[in-house]
Short mmCIF file of C-alpha atoms and ligand atoms in Angstrom, two decimals:
data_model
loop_
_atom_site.label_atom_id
_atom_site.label_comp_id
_atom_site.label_asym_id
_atom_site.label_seq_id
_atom_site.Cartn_x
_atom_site.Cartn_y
_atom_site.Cartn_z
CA UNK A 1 -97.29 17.68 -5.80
CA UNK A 2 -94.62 15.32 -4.92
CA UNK A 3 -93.44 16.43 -1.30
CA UNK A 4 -94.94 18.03 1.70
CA UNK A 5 -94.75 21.57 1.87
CA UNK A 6 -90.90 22.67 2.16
CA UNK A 7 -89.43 19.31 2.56
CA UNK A 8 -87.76 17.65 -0.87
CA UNK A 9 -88.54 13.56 -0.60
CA UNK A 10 -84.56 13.03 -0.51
CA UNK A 11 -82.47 10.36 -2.62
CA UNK A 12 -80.78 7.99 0.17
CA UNK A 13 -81.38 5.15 1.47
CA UNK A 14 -80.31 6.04 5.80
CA UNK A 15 -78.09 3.52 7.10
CA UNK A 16 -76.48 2.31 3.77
CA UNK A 17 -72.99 3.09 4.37
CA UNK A 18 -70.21 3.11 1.45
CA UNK A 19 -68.10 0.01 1.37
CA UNK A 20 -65.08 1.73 0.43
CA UNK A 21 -61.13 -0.10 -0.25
CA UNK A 22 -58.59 1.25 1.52
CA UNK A 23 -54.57 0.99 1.74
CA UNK A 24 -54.16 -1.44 4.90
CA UNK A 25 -51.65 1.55 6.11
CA UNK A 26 -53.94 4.70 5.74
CA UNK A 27 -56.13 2.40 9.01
CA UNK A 28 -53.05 2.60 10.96
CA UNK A 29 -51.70 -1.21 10.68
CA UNK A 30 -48.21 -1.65 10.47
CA UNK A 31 -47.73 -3.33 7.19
CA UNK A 32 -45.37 -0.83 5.33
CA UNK A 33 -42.19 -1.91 4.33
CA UNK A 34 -40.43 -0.39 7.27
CA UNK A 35 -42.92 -1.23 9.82
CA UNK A 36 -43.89 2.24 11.13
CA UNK A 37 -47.31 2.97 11.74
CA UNK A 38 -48.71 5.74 9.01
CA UNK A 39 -51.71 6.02 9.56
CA UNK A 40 -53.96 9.04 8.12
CA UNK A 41 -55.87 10.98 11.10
CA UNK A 42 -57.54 13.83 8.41
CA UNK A 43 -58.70 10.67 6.20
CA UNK A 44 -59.98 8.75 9.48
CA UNK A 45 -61.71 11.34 10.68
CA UNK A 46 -63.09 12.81 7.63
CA UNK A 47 -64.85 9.61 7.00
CA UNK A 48 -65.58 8.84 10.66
CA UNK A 49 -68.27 5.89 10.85
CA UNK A 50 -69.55 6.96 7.39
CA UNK A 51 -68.18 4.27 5.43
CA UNK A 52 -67.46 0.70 6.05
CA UNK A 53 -63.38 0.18 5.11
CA UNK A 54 -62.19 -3.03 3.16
CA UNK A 55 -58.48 -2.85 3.70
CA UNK A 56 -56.23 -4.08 1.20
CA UNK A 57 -52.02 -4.15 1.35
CA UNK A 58 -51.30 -5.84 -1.86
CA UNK A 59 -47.46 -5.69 -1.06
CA UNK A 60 -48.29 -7.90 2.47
CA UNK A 61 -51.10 -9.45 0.82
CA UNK A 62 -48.96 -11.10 -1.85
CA UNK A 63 -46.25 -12.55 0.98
CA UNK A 64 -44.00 -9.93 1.50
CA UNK A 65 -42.45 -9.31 5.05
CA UNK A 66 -42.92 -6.43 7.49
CA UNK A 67 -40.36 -5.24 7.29
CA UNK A 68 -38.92 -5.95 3.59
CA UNK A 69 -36.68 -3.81 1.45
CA UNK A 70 -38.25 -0.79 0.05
CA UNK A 71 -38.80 -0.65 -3.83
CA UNK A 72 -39.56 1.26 -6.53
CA UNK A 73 -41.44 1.35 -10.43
CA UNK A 74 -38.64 0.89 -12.57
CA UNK A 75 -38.01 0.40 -16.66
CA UNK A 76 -40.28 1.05 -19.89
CA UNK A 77 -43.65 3.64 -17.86
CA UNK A 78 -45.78 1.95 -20.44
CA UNK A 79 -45.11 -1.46 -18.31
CA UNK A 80 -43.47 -0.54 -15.22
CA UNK A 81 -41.63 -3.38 -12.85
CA UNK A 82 -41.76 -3.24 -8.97
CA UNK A 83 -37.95 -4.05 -8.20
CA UNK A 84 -36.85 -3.84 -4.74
CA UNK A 85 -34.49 -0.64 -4.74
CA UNK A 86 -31.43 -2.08 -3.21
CA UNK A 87 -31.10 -5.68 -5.00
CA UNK A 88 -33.13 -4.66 -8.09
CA UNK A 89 -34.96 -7.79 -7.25
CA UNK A 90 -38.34 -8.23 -9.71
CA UNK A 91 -41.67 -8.67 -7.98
CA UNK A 92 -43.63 -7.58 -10.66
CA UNK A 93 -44.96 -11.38 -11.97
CA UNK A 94 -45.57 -12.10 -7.86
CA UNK A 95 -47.72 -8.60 -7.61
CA UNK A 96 -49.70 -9.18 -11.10
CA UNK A 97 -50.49 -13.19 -9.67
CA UNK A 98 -51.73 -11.52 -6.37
CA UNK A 99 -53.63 -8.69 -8.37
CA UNK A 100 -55.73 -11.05 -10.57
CA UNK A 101 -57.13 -13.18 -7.71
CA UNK A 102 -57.59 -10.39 -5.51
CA UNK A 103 -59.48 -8.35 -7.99
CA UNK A 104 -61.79 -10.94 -8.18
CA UNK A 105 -62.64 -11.17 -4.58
CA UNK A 106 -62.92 -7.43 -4.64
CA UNK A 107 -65.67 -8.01 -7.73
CA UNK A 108 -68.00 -9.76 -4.96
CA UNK A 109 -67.43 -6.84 -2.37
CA UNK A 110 -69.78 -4.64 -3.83
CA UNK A 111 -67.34 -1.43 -2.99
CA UNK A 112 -68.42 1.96 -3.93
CA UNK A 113 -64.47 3.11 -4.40
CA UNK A 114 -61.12 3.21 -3.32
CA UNK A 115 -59.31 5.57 -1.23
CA UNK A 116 -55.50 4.40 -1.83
CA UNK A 117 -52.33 5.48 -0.06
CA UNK A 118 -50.30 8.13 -2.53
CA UNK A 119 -46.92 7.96 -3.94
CA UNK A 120 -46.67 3.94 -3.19
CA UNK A 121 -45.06 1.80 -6.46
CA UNK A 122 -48.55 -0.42 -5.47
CA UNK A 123 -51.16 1.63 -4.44
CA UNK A 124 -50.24 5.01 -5.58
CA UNK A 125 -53.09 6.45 -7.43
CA UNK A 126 -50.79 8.64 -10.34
CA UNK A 127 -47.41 10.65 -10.32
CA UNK A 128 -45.66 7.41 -8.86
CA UNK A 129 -41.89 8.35 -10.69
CA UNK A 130 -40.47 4.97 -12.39
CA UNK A 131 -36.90 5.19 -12.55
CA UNK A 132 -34.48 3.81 -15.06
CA UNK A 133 -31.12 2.02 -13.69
CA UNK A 134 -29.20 5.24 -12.73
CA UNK A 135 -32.15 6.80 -10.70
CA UNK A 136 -33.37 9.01 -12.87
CA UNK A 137 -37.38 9.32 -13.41
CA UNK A 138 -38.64 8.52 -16.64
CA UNK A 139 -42.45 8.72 -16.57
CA UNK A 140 -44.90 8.94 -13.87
CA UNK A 141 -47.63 6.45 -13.28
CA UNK A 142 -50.05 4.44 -11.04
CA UNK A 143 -48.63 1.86 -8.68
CA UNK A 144 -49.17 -1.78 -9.91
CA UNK A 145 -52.48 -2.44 -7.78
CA UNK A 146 -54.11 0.91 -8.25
CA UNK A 147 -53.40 1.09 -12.25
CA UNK A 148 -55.69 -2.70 -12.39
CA UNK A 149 -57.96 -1.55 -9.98
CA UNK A 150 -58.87 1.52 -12.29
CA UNK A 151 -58.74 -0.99 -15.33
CA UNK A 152 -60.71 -3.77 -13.44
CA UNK A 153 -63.43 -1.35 -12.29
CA UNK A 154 -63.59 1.80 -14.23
CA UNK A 155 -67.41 2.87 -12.97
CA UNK A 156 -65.41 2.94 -8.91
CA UNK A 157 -63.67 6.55 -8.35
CA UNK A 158 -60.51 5.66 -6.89
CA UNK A 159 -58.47 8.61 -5.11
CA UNK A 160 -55.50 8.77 -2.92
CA UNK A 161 -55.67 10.23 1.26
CA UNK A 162 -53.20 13.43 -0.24
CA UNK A 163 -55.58 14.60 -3.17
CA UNK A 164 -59.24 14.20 -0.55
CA UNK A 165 -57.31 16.89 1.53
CA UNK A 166 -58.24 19.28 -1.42
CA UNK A 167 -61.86 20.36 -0.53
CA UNK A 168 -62.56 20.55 -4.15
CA UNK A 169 -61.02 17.22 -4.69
CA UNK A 170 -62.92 15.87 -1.47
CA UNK A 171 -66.31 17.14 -3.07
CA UNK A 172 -65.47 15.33 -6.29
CA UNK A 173 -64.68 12.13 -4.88
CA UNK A 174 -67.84 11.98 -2.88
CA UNK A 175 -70.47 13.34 -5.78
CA UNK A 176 -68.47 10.63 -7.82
CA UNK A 177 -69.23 7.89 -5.21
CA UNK A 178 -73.04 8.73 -4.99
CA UNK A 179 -73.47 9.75 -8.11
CA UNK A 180 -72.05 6.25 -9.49
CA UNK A 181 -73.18 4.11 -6.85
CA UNK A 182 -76.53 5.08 -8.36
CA UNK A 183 -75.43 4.26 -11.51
CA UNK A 184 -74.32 1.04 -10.96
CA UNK A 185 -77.74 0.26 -8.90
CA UNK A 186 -79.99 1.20 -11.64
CA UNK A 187 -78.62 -1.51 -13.44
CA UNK A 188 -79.36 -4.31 -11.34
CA UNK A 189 -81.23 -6.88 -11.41
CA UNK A 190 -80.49 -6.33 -15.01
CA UNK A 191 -79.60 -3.56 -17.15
CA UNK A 192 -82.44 -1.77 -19.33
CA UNK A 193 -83.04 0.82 -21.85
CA UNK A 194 -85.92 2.19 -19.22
CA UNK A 195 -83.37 2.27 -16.37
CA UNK A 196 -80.51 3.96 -17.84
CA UNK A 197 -83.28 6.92 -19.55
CA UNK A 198 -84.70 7.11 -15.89
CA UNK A 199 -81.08 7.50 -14.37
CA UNK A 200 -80.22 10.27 -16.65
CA UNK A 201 -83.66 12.28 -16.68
CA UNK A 202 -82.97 12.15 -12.39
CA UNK A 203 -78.97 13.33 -13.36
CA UNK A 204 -79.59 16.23 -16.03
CA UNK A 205 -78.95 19.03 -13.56
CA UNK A 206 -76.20 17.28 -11.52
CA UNK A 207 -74.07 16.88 -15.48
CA UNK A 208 -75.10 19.82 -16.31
CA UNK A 209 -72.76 21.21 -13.65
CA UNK A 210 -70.02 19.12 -14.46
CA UNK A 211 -70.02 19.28 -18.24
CA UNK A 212 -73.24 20.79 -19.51
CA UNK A 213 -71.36 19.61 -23.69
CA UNK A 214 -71.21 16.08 -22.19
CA UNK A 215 -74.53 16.09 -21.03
CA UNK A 216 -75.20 17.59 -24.32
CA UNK A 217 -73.81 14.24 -26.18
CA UNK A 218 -75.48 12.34 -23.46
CA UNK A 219 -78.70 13.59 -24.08
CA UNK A 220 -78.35 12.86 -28.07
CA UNK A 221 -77.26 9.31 -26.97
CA UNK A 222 -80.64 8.74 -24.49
CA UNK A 223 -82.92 10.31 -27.02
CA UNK A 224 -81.31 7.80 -29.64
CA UNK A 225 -80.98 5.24 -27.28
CA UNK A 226 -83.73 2.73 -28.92
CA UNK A 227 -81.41 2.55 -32.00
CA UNK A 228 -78.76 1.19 -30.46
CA UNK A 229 -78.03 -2.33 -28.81
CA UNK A 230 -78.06 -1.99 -25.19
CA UNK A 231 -75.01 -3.17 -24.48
CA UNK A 232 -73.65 -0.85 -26.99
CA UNK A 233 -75.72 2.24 -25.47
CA UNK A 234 -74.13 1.29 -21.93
CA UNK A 235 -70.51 1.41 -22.97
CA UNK A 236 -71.19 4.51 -24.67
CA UNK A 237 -73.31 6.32 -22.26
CA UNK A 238 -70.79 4.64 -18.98
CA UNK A 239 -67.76 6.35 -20.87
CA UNK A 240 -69.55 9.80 -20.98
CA UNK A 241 -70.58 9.55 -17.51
CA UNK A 242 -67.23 8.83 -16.43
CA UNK A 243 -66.24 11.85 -18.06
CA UNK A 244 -68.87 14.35 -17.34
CA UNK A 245 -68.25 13.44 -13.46
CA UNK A 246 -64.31 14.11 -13.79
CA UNK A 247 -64.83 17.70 -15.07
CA UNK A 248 -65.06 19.98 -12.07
CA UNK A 249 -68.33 21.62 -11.21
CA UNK A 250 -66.91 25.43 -10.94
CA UNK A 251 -68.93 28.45 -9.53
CA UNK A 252 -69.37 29.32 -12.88
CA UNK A 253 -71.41 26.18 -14.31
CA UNK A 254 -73.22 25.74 -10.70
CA UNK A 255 -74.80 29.25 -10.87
CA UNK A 256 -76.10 28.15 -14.60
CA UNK A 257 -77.88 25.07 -13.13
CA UNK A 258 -79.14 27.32 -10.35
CA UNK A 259 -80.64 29.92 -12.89
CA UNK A 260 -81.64 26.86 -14.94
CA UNK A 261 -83.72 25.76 -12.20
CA UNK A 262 -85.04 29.33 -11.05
CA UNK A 263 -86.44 29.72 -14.12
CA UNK A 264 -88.49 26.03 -14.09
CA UNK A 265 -89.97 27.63 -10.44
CA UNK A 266 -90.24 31.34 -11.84
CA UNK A 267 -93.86 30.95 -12.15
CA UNK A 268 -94.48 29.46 -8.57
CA UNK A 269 -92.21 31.74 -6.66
CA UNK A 270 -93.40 35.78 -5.71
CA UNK A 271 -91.21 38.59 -7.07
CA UNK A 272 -89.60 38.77 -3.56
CA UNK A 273 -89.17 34.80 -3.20
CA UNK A 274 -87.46 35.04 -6.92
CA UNK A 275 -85.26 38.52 -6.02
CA UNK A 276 -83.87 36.63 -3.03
CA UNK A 277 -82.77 33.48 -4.79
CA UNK A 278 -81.20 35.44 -7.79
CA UNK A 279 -79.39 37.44 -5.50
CA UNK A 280 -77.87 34.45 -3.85
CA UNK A 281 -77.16 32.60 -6.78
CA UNK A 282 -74.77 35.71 -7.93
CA UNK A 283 -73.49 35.90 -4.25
CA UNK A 284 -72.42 32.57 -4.74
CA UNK A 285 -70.94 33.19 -8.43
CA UNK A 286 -68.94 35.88 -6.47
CA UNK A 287 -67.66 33.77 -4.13
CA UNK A 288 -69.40 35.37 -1.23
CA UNK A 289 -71.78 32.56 -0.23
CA UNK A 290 -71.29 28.96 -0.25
CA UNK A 291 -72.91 26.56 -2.78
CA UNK A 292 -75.32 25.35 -0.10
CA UNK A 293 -77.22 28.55 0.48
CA UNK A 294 -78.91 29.07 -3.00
CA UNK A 295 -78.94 25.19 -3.05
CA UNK A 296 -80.77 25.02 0.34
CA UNK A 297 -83.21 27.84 -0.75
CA UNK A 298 -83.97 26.47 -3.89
CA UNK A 299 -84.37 23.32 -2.80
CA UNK A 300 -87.18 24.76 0.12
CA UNK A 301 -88.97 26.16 -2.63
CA UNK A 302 -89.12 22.91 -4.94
CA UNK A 303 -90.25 21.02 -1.67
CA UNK A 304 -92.86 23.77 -0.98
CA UNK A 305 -94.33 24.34 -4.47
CA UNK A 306 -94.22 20.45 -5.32
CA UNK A 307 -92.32 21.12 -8.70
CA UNK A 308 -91.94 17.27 -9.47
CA UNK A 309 -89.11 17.09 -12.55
CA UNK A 310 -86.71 19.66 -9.98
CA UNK A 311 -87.62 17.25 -6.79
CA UNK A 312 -86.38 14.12 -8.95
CA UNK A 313 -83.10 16.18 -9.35
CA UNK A 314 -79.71 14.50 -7.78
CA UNK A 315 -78.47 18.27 -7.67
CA UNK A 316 -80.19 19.05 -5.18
CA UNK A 317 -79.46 16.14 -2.73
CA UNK A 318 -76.15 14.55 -4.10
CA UNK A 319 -75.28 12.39 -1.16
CA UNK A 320 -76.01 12.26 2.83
CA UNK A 321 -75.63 15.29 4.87
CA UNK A 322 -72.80 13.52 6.98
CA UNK A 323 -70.81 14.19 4.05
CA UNK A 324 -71.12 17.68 3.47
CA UNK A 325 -70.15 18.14 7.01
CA UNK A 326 -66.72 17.44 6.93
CA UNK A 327 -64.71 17.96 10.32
CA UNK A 328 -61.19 18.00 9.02
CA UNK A 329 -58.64 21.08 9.46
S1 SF4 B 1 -49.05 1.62 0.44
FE1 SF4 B 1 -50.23 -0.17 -0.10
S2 SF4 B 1 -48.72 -1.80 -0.30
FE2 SF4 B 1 -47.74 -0.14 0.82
S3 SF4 B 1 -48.07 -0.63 2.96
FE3 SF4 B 1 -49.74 0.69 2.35
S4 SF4 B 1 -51.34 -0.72 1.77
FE4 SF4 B 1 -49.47 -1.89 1.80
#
């Protein structure tokens, strides 16, 4: 037995809040190019006092003026310039300069993500048009700052205030930002074979409902993992994680892990307990309950019946409650 009757032991630490970047603008500060004040009231009160913000303008940051002449991504996508769009004057070298330092200040931060303001030639997460000399778009692509910021730290989800309006997307981003927080603090003090096996045996269900032929590969990779140097095994295993937690967890794979699980408590539960979560699960595969009731009544009857691998389980507890409370319209 591994909790008190009905009660699951939990996987957060209370008061540690995400240290999340943020676009200078989405906070409200006047520091976009024409000096009006945009800031994002669904993003600012989604997140309420949840997270701790570290703004960043990289266009003010760098020296430019408020106000300054507005610009644009311009010439070969594969290496966009920032030009300003009346002058065609090239900022690109001053941006990069700015980038490299700042990134490194950024590296001692310890940030959890980066929620970035959309459709910016800087800080415009994807779909930022570069234009070629007449105006017409040839390619679509991050903004200088956000492109090294995904480069710089790959294991930090980065997404912009439009896409976190999506409650899908929303979900995602936060799973992402608990999910890889953990990550990155089983590796420390140092990184270790025993670690990175512990981190996925607590994961399994939580991948599973992302990408259950990931987890698949990721499993292969753990069980093989005292073949391989570590570093090697962390690259490798870091790249699948990446991509098991970018695959959307659908109805569809959820009510697998939910069966999944019902079958690891099948003996402990009575044929009414075990009729009542089945029948939720497929209420919820229909789309007429939310993911939280069968994951709430599973989750009483793991805490309850002390079933210690399902209790270890991330799924069940993926990040704070404040979280899955969001207030926005
Ligand atoms: S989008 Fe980025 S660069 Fe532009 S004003 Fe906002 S924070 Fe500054």
């Amino acid at each position: 037995m591994t909790a008190k009757a009905g009660t699951r032991s939990g996987t957060h630490e209370p008061g540690h809040k995400p240290r999340l970047g943020v676009s200078t603008c989405l906070l409200g500060e006047n520091v976009r190019y024409d000096g009006k004040e945009k800031s994002d009231p669904l993003l600012l009160k989604a997140f309420a006092d949840h997270v701790e913000w570290v703004p960043v303008c990289p266009e003010v940051e760098c020296g430019m003026t408020v106000p300054r002449d507005p610009m644009h991504l311009a010439g070969d996508p594969s290496s966009p310039r920032l030009v300003t769009t009346a002058t065609g004057d090239d900022q690109t070298e001053r941006m990069r300069t700015w980038v490299r330092s700042r990134l490194d200040d950024l590296a001692r931060e310890d940030l959890w993500g980066f929620v970035l303001k959309s459709n910016s030639p800087s800080c415009g997460t994807r779909a930022v048009p570069v234009l070629d000399a007449r105006g017409a778009k040839t390619g679509e692509v991050a903004g200088l700052f956000a492109a090294a910021v995904g480069e710089r730290f790959p294991l930090l989800p980065v997404a912009d205030e439009r896409s976190l309006r999506d409650a899908a997307e929303w979900d995602g981003f936060i799973e992402r930002l608990f999910c890889l927080k953990r990550y990155r603090d089983s590796t420390r003090p140092r990184r270790s074979r025993e670690s990175l096996v512990a981190f996925h045996a607590a994961h399994e269900l939580q991948l599973m409902a992302h990408g259950p032929g990931v987890l698949r590969k990721m499993g292969e990779l753990v069980a093989h993992s005292k073949e391989l140097p570590l570093e090697e095994l962390s690259v490798r295993y870091e790249e699948l994680l990446r991509t098991a937690m970018e695959l959307a967890a659908t109805p569809a794979k959820n009510a697998d892990v939910l069966l999944h699980a019902l079958g690891l408590l099948e003996r402990y539960l009575s044929p009414d307990e075990r009729q009542e979560a089945l029948a939720l699960i497929e209420e919820y595969r229909g789309a007429n309950a939310p993911l939280s009731l069968p994951v709430t009544l599973l989750g009483h009857h793991i805490g309850k019946y002390g079933v210690e691998y399902l209790d270890s389980q991330s799924y069940f507890d993926p990040h704070p409650v404040a979280f899955r409370l969001r207030e926005r319209s």
